Structures are given as structure tokens and as C-alpha cells.
Coordinates of C-alpha atoms in Angstrom, one line a residue:
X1 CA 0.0 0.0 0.0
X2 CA 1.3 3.6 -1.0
X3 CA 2.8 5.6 1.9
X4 CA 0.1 8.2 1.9
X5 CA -2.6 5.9 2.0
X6 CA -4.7 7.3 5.5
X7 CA -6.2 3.7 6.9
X8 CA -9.8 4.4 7.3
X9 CA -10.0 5.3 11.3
X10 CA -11.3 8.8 10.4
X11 CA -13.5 7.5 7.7
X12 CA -13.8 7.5 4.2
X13 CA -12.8 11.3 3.5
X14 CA -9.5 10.6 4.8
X15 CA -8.8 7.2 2.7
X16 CA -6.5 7.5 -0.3
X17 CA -6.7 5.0 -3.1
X18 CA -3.3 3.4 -4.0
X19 CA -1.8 3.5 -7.1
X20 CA -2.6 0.8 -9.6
X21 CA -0.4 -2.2 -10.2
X22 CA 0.7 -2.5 -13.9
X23 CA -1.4 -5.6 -14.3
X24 CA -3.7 -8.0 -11.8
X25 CA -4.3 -11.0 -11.8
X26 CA -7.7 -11.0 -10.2
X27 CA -10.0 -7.4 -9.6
X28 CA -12.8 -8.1 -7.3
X29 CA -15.6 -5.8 -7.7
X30 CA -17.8 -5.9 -4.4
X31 CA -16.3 -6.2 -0.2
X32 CA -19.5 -8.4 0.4
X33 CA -19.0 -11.8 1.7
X34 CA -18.3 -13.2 -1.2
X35 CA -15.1 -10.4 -2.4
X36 CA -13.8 -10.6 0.7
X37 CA -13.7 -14.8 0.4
X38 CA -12.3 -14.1 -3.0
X39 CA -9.6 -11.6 -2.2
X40 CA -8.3 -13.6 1.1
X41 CA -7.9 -16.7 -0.5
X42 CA -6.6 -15.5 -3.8
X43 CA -4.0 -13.1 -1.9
X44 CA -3.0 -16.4 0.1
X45 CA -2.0 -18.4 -3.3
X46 CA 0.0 -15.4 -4.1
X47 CA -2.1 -13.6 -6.6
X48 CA -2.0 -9.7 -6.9
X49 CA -5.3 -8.7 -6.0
X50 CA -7.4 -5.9 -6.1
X51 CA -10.4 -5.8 -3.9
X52 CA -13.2 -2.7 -4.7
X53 CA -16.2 -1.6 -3.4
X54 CA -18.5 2.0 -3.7
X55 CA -17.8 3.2 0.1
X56 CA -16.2 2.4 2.9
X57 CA -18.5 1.8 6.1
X58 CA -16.9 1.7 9.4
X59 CA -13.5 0.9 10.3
X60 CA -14.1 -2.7 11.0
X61 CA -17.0 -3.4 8.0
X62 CA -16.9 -3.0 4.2
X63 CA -20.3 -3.7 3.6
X64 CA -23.5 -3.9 5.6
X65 CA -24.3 -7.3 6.3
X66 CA -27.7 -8.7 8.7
X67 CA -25.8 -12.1 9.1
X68 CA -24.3 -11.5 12.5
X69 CA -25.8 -8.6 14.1
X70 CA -29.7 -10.8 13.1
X71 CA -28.2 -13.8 15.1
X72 CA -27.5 -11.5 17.5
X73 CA -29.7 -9.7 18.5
X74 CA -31.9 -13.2 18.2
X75 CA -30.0 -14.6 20.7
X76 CA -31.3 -11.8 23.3
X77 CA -34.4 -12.5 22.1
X78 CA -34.6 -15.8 22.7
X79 CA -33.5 -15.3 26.4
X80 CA -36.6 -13.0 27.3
X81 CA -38.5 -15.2 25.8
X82 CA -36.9 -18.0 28.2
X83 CA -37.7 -15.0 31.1
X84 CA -41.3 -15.1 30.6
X85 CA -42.1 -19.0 30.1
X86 CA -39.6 -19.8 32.8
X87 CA -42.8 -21.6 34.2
X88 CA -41.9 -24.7 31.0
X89 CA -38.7 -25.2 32.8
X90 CA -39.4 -25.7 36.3
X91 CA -38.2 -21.8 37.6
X92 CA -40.0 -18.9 38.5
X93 CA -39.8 -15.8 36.0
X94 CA -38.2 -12.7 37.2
X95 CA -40.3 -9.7 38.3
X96 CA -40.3 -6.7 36.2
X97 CA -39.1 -7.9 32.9
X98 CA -38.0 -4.8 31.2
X99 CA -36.0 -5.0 27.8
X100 CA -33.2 -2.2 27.6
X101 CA -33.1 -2.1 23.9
X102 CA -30.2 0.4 23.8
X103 CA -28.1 -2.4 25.4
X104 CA -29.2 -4.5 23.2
X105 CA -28.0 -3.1 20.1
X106 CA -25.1 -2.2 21.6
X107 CA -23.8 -5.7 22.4
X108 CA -24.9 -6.5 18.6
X109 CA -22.5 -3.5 17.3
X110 CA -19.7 -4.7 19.9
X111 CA -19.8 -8.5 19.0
X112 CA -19.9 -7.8 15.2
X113 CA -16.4 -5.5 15.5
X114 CA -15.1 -8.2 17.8
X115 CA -16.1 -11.2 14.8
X116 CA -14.6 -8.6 12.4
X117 CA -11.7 -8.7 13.9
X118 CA -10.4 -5.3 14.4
X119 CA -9.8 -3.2 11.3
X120 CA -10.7 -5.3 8.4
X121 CA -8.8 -2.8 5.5
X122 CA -5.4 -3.1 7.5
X123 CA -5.9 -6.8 7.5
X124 CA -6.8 -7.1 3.7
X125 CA -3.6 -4.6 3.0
X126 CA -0.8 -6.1 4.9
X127 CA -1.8 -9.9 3.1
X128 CA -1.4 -8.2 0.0
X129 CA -4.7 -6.9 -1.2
X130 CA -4.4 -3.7 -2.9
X131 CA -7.8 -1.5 -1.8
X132 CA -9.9 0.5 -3.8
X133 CA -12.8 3.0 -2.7
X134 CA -14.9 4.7 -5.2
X135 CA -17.2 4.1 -8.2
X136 CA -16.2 1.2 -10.9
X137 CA -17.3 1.1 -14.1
X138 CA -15.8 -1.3 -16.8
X139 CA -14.4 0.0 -19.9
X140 CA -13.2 -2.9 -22.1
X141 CA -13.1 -6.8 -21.3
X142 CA -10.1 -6.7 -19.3
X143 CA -10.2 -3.0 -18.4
X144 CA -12.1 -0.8 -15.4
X145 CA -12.0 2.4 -14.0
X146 CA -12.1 3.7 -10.6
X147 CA -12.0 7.3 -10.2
X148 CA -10.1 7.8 -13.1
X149 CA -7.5 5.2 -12.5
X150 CA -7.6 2.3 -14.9
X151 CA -6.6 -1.3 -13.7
X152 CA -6.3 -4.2 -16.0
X153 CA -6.7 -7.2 -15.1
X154 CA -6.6 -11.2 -16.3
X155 CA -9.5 -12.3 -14.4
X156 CA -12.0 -10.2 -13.0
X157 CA -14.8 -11.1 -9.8
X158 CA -18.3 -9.6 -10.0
X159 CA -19.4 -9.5 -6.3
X160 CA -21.5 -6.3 -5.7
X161 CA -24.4 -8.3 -4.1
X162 CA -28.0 -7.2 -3.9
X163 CA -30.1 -4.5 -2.1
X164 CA -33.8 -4.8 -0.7
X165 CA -36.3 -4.0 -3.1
X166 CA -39.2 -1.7 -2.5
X167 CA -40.4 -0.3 -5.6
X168 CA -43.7 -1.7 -5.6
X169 CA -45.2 0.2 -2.8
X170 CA -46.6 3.4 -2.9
X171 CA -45.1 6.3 -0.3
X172 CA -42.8 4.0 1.3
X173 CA -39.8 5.6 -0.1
X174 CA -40.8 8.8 1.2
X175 CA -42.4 7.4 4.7
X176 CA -38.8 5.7 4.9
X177 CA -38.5 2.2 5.8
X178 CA -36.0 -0.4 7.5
X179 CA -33.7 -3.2 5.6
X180 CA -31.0 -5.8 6.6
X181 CA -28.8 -2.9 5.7
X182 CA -30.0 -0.5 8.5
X183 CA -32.4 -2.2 11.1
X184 CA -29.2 -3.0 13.3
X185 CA -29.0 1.6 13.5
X186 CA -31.8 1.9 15.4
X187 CA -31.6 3.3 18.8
X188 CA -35.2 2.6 19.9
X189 CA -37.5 -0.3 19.6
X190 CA -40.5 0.4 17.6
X191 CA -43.5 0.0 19.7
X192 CA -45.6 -1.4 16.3
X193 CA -43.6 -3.2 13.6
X194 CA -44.9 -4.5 10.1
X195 CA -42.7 -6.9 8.2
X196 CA -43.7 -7.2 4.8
X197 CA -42.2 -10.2 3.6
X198 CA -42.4 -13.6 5.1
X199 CA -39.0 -15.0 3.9
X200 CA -36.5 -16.0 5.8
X201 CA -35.2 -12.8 7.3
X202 CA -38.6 -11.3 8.1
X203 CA -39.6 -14.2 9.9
X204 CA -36.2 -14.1 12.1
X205 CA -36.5 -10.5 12.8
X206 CA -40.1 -10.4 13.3
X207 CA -39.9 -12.8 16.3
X208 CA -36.9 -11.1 17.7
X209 CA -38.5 -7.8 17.8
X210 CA -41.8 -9.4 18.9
X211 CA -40.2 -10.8 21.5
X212 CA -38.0 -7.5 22.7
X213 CA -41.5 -6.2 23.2
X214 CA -42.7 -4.8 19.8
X215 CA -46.3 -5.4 18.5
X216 CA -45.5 -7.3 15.2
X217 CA -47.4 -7.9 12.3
X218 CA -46.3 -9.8 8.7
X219 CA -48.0 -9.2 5.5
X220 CA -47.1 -11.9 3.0
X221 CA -49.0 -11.6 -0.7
X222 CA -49.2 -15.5 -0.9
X223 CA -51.2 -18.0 0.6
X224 CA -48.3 -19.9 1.4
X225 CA -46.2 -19.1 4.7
X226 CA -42.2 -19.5 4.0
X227 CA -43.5 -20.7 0.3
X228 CA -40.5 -22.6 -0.4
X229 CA -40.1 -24.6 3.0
X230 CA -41.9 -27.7 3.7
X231 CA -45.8 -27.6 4.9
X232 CA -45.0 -28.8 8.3
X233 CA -42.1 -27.0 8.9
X234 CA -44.0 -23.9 8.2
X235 CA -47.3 -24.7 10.5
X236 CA -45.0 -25.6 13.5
X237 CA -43.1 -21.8 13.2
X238 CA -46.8 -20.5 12.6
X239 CA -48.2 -22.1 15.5
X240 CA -45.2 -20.7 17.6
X241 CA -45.4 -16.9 16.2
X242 CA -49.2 -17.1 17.3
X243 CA -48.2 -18.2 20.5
X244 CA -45.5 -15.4 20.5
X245 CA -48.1 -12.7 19.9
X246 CA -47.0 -12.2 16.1
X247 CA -50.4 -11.4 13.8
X248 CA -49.6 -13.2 10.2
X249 CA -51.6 -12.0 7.6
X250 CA -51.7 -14.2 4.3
X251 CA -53.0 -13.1 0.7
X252 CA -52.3 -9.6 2.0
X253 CA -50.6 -7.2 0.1
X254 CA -49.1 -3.6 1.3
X255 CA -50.4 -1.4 -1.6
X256 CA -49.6 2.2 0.2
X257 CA -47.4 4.3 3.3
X258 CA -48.3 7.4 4.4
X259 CA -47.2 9.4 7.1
X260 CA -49.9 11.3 9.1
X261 CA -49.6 12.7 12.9
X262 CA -46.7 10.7 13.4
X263 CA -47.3 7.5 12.6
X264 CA -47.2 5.4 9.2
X265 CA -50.3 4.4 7.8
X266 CA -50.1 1.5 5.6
X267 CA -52.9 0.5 3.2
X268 CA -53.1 -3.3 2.9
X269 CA -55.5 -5.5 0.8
X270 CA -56.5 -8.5 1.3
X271 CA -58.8 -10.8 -1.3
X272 CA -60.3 -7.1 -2.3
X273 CA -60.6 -5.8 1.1
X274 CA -59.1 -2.8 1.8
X275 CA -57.5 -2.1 5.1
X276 CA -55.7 0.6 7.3
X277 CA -52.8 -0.3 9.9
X278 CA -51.0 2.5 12.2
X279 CA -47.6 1.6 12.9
X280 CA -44.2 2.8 13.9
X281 CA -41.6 1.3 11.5
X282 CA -42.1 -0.8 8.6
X283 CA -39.4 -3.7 7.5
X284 CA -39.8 -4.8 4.2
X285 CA -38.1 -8.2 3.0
X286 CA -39.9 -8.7 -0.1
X287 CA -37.3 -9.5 -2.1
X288 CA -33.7 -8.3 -3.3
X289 CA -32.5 -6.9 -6.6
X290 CA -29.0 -7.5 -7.7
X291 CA -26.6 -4.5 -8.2
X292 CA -25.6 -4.5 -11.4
X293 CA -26.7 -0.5 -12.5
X294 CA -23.7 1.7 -13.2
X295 CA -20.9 -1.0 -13.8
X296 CA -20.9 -1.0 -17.5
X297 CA -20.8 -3.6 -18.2
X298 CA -22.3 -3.6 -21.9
X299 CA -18.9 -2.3 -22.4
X300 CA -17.4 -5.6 -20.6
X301 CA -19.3 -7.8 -22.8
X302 CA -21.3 -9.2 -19.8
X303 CA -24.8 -10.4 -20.1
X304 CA -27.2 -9.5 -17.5
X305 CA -30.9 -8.7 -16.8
X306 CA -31.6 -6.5 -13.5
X307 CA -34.3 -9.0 -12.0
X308 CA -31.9 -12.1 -12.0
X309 CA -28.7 -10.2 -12.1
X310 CA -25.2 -11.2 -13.8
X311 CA -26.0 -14.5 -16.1
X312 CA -23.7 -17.3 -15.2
X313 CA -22.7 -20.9 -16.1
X314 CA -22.3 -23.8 -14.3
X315 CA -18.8 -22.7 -13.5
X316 CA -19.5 -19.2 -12.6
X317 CA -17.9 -17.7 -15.5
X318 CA -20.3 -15.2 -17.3
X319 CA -20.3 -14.4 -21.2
X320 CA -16.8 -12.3 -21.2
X321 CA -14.5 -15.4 -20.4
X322 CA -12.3 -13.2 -18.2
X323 CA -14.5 -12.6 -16.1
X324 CA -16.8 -14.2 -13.6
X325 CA -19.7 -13.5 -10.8
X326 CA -20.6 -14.8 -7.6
X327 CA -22.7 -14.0 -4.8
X328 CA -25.9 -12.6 -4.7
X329 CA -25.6 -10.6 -8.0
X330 CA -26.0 -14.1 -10.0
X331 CA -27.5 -16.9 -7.4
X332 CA -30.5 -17.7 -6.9
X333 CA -30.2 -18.5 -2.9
X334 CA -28.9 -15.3 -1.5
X335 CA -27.1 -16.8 1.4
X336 CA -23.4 -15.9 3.4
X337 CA -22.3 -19.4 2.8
X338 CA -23.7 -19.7 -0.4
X339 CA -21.4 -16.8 -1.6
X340 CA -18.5 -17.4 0.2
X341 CA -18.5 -21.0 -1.5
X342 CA -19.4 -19.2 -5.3
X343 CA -16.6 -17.2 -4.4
X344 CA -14.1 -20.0 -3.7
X345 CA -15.1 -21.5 -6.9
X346 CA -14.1 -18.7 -9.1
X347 CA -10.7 -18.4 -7.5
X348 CA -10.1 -21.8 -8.5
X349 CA -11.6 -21.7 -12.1
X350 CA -10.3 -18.3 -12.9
X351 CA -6.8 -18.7 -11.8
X352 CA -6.0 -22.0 -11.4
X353 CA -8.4 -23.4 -14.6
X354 CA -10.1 -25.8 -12.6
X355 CA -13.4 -27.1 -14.3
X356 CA -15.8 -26.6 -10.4
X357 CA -19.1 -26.7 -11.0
X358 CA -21.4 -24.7 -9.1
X359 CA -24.7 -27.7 -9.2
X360 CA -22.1 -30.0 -7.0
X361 CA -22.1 -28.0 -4.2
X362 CA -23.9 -29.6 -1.7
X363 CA -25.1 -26.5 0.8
X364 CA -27.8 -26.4 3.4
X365 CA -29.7 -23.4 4.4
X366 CA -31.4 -22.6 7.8
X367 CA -33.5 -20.2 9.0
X368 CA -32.6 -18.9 12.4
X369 CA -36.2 -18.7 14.2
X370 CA -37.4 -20.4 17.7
X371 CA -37.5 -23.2 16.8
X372 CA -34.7 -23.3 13.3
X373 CA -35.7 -24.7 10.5
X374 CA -32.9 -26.2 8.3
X375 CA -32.9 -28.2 4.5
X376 CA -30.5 -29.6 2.7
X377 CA -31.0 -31.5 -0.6
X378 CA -34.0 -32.5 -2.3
X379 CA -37.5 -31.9 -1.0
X380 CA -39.7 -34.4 -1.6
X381 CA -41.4 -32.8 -4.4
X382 CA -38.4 -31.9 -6.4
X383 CA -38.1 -35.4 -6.4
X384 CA -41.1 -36.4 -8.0
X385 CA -41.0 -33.8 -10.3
X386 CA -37.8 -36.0 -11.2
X387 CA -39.5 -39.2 -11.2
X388 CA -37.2 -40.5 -8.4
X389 CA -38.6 -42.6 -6.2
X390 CA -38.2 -41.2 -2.4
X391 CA -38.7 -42.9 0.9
X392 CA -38.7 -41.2 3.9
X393 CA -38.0 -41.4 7.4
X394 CA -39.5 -39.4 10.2
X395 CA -38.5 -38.8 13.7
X396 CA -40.7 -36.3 16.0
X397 CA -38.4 -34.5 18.5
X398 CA -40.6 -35.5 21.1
X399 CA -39.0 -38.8 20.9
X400 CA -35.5 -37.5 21.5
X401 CA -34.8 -37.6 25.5
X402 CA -32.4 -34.3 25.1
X403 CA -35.7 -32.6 23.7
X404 CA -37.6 -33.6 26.0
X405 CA -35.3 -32.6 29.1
X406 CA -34.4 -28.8 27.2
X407 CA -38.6 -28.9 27.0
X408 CA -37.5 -28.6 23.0
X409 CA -39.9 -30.9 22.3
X410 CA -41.6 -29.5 18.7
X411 CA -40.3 -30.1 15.6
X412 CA -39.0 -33.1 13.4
X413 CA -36.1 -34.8 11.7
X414 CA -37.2 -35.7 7.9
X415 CA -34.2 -37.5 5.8
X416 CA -35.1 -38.7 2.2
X417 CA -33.2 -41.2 0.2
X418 CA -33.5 -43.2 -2.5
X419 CA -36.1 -46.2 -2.5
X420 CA -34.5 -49.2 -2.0
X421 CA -31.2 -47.7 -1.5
X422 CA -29.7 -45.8 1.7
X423 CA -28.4 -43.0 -1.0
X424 CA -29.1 -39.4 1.4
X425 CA -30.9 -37.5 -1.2
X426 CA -32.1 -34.4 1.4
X427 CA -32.9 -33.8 4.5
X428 CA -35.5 -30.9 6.9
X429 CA -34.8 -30.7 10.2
X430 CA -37.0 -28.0 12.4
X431 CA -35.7 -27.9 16.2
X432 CA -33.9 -25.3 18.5
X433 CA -30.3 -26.4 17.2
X434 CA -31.1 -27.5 14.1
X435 CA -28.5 -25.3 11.9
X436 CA -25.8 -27.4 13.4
X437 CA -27.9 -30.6 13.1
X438 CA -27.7 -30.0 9.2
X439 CA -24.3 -30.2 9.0
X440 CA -24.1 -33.7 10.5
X441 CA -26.6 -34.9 6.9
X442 CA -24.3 -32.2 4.9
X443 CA -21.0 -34.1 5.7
X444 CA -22.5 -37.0 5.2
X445 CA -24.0 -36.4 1.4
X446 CA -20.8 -34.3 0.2
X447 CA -18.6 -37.9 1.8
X448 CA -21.0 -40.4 0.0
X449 CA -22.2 -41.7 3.5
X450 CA -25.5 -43.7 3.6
X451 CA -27.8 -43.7 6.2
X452 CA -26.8 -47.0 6.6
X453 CA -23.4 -46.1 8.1
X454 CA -24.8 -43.3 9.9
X455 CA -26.8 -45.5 11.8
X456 CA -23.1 -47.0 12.9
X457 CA -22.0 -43.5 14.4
X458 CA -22.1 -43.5 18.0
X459 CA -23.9 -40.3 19.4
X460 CA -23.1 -38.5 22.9
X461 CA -26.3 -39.3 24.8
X462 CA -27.9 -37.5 25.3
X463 CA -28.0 -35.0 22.5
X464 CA -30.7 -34.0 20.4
X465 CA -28.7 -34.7 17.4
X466 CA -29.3 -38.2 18.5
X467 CA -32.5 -37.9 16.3
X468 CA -30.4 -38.2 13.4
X469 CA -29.5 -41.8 14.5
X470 CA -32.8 -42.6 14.7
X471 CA -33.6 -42.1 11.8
X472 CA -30.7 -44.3 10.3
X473 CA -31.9 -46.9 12.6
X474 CA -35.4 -46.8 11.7
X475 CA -33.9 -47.1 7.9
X476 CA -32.0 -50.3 8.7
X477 CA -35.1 -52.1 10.4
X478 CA -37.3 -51.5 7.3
X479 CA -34.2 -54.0 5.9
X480 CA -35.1 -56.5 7.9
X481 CA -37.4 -57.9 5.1
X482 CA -39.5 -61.5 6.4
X483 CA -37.2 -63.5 4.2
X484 CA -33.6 -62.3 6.4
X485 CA -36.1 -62.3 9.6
X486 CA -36.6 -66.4 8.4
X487 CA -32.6 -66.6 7.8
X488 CA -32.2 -65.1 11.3
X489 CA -34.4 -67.2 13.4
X490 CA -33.1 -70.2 11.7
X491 CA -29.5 -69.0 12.6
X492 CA -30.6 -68.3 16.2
X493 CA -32.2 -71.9 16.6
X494 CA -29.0 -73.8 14.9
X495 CA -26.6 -71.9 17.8
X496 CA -28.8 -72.5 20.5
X497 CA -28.8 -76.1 19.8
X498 CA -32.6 -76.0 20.1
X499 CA -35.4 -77.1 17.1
X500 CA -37.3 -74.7 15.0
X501 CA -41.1 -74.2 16.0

């Protein structure tokens, strides 16, 4: 890094771009999760790397993430929540339960700079990474600009993400709303909260806010509750949010936002109805649009459309052969692990010509509500839209002792596999732990492990994991078909030295 480069502890006015390398081997566009992955491990292999984004945010953050501070600020949640049912777990609940939202958000902005690790930029600088601050726009196939400097490069990372997308509604620009990108600035817990959106990240902040004492409502325009999730799976976290106090409102659509004497007033219809809700703040999670506006890139040669973003193949590597996308900007599931691992990818196909293809990633998902539910896989129906045959088997965490004694007794363990084989072919787990619970069925499809063997792995009892084995063990009793039942008992009766019935 040049000598007058100012590091970025009095903020971005003070930051001064270095000067360009002559050539680079890689230029990542974006400091989202997926950049960052790229430019760390690229920088490690000894590339020269150049790692860009619009602004710089913070000393310890490049871009604004909900990853961290959301599980966060869930975990607080969660414990109130434990507070007022301590009644489930044999205790009596403390008197005068008051939330102190201030201290709340501030252990979410202290843990996030402590997982951050300090001051990210000086970090990314001294392995190597050559930082850039400004607007980017591309100007040939292997050329950009950034204020004025050009940089060439061999191989070049799209990574600029996605932002939450509002256009839709009437006024809500103008009566302002809250994102991933900002909900973790607030100071003050809204006293009424819509979420519009019931995806993943509307769900997991609309419980935590609920539960931090806000009056919480979600508007979803389906009739479907977490659409792509499993029926089940979606009535259990619907039967808990009604016991939480959250109001779900189906086939409802927020049309309009105005602001009048204070308060937002949002016009909702439902099946024709027309309806008027006061509230305080409005979080909208209706969807994401990539960031693709103002790169240029007709001038790089790269197709895109601006509701699915940069188009990619199977390897990540986008119609200009030098240079490739990943993250958010070109996948479908706009997950931190699912970029990290696009990310890791490209570095591999772009400078090492590997052949990676994105489809073999095997990668779970989970939402983080009370309880979690996780997937990884095939659901059931993908399946038969494939015409593969499915069998599946079904444990109820009610039957898991380590449930039952942590009073975590809703929820199941689903694992499919192939009929008549003990091939994993996907998995849903809903429970209190069950993001880490995935992993265990992850592992074992990404190692070729049956279910078979995994009824062979010994489990700490007891654990609530332990309803993974269950399931392998109910798998390897439907083997014991009436003709091996026939081979046994005739076994059994040869050792004993005693005659067949």
C-alpha cells in the first residue's frame, strides 16, 4: 500500500486510493462476503489482487451485512423469551421484565467489530490486497476504471451483491423504511412493527422484535407461509409466532405508506378488502435486486438482466471469459455461505483453470427462528417432479430424550433417500439447534455416506442430534425384510442347539 494511504480510522474522506499495479491477476468488484472470500484466498495463493467496493463503512466493516448482528440480536431475544415461560422449565420468572433495547443493540454492534476482527482494511492490505474506494465502471473486457485510474486485469470477480427491493409500494420511499442494511442503526424499539415479507429474514426478525417487546405484524401476498419450505415445517413456526403474539396475515398485500400525525399508515389488501394499519416502523423483505446498475458492463461484454442479475454458467464464469460473478448478483439462494463457497469457486476456475461446477455444491440453508428450521437437498417434491422414487423417514423430537429434558420438544427430523437404497438424497430438520444438526446430513451427502453407516455412528447421549441416528436406525429395520427375519431365526435356533417351531 502507497505511503500516503490514511487507513480508514477517520472514515472515508480521509482514505486515499493506492496507485494501480501495472497488471492483476484478479480485480474483485464488491467487499460483500463473497469479495472478501475471494480476495483472502486469492491473496494467500499469491495472486496480486485488487479488492473494490463503492464506500467504505466503518472501520471494522466493508459492507453492511444482517448475518451477524440478526443472530444477534436473536439470541437476546430468545433469552426473554426463556424470562417469561420460565414456568416450562421448572423456575419462577423474574419480576419486572423490562427490555433495555439500547443495550441491546449495543452488544450487537460490539460482538460484530469483535467477529470482524479489528480493522478489516489493514488486514486485507498487509496480506497483500491492494484496496480501492470509489465508483467502478468497466471500460473494455479486461479493463475498469475507478476514479479515473484504470486497472487491468486477467481475471475479474463480480461481487457487488443485492439491495432490498421496495419499488412496488406506494409512499414507502418517502415514509422511509427499515432493511437488513440499516435495522441494526436503530436506537429505539419500535412500539408497532410490520414486516412485509415472510422469507427467511422477516420471519427471524419479526420474532426477535416481537419478543424484545414490539407489536409485530407480517403481510405476505401468498397464501403460502415460508412458500419454499416444507408444509409442516411452516405450521410448527406458525403455531409458535401465534403463541409469541405475532399477527400473520396471508393473501395480503401492502399497496400504500403514508405518514400522518406521526405515525405510518399502511394501506393493505386482502382478497379485495381494503384495510388501514398504524404503525411505527415498517421492515420490508420482499425480495432483493442484484446491483448491477452503473458497472458498465455492456462495455465488458457481460450479459445481465436486472431481476436475476449477472447470467452465469455452471462454472460461474459469465459471457466475457475473463470474467466471472458470484454471490448474490447471480445466485438464486442469497445466502453468506452460499457466496463465500461461489466465491471460492471462481478463484479456482479463474486462476488455477479448474473445471468446479457450481450444481455440486452440496449447501444447506437454515432459518434462524425459535424453533430453526434447516434443509439440505431434495425436498420431496423436487423429487417427483424427477420421477425419483423417495422414501422417507420421520422422527418427532418428542422422541429425543435431550428434547424432551431442554422442554424442546416441537419439531422433526425428515431424511429422504433413494427407495430401496440408503443414498441421502435431502434432509428438513426444524428444532432449537437445528443449523448445526444440518451439518451432520451435509457431511455425510458431500462424503457419500449412507444412512446405513450413519446409523453406525455412535452419538453422545444425550443429545438432540441423537435424532439423526434414529432415523438411520429406523432405515436399517425396514431392511429386515420377512425372508432375512426367516434366515435369522433359523440361525438363532442352529446356535442354541434347540429345534425350530
Amino acid at each position: 500500500m502507497a505511503k500516503n494511504n490514511t487507513l480508514p480510522d477517520e472514515g472515508a474522506a480521509t482514505w486515499k486510493n493506492p496507485k494501480p499495479a501495472a497488471h492483476y491477476h484478479l480485480v474483485i468488484v464488491g467487499a460483500g462476503p463473497a469479495g472478501l472470500a475471494a480476495a483472502q484466498m486469492a491473496a494467500a495463493l499469491g495472486a496480486k489482487v485488487a479488492l473494490i467496493d463503492r464506500k467504505l463503512i466503518g472501520r471494522t466493516r466493508l459492507n453492511s451485512g444482517s448475518v451477524i448482528p440478526s443472530k444477534t440480536i436473536i439470541r437476546t431475544s430468545r433469552l426473554y423469551a426463556e424470562m417469561r415461560d420460565a414456568k416450562r422449565y421448572g423456575a419462577l420468572s423474574p419480576d419486572g421484565i423490562r427490555v433495555d433495547f439500547s443495550a441491546v443493540m449495543e452488544r450487537v454492534h460490539r460482538l460484530c467489530t469483535h467477529i470482524s476482527g479489528g480493522d478489516l482494511v489493514r488486514r486485507l492490505t498487509s496480506a497483500g490486497v491492494d484496496m480501492f474506494f470509489g465508483e467502478v465502471r468497466f471500460t473494455g473486457t479486461e479493463t475498469l476504471t475507478i476514479d479515473g485510474e484504470t486497472l487491468r486485469f486477467k481475471k475479474a470477480l463480480i461481487a457487488t451483491g443485492a439491495r432490498p427491493d421496495s419499488s412496488a409500494i406506494t409512499g414507502l420511499a418517502e415514509a422511509g423504511f427499515l432493511t437488513n442494511e440499516n435495522v441494526f442503526d436503530l436506537t429505539e424499539l419500535p412500539p408497532r412493527l410490520l414486516v412485509i415479507g415472510g422469507g427467511p429474514l422477516g420471519c427471524e426478525l419479526a420474532q426477535a422484535f416481537c419478543r424484545l417487546g414490539a407489536k409485530t405484524t407480517i403481510v405476505q401476498d401468498l397464501p403460502l407461509f415460508l412458500r419454499g419450505e416444507e408444509r409442516d415445517a411452516a405450521q410448527i413456526l406458525s403455531d409458535t409466532f401465534a403463541r409469541d403474539g405475532i399477527e400473520v396475515r396471508l393473501n395480503t398485500s401492502a399497496v400504500a405508506v403514508r405518514v400522518e400525525g406521526g405515525q405510518k399508515l399502511v394501506d393493505l389488501v386482502s382478497d379485495g378488502d381494503k384495510q388501514t394499519i398504524a404503525v411505527d416502523a415498517i421492515l420490508t423483505g420482499v425480495g432483493r435486486s442484484p446491483n448491477v446498475q452503473g458497472l458498465n458492463l455492456e462495455a465488458a461484454g457481460v450479459e445481465y438482466d436486472v431481476e436475476n442479475g449477472i447470467h452465469v454458467s455452471d462454472f460461474l464464469r459469465t459471457s466475457n471469459p475473463h470474467i466471472y460473478a458470484a454471490g448474490d448478483v447471480c445466485l438464486q439462494d442469497k445466502y453468506t455461505h452460499t457466496a463465500t463457497a461461489s466465491a471460492r469457486i471462481v478463484v479456482r476456475n479463474a486462476l488455477f483453470k479448474s473445471c468446479e461446477r457450481f450444481s455440486a455444491l452440496v449447501i444447506p440453508m437454515c432459518i434462524f427462528t425459535d424453533p430453526e428450521i434447516a434443509h439440505v437437498g431434495m425436498f420431496v417434491r423436487e423429487a417427483n417432479r424427477r420421477d425419483i422414487p423417495v422414501k422417507t423417514f420421520t422422527i418427532l423430537m418428542h422422541e429425543v430424550d435431550r428434547a424432551v429434558t431442554d422442554s424442546e420438544e416441537v419439531g422433526f427430523v425428515k431424511i429422504h433417500v433413494r427407495e430401496r437404497t440408503d443414498q441421502i438424497l435431502g434432509a428438513t430438520i426444524v428444532a432449537s439447534h437445528a443449523g448445526d444438526m444440518i451439518n451432520e446430513i451435509t457431511l455425510a451427502m458431500v462424503a457419500g455416506v449412507g444412512l446405513r453407516t450413519l446409523a453406525r455412528v455412535i452419538h453422545a447421549y444425550p443429545t438432540q442430534a441423537e435424532a439423526i441416528k434414529k432415523a438411520a436406525d429406523a432405515y436399517n429395520r425396514t431392511r429386515l425384510t420377512p425372508r432375512i427375519q426367516a434366515k435369522l431365526q433359523r440361525w438363532l435356533s442352529f446356535t442354541s442347539g434347540r429345534p425350530m417351531r
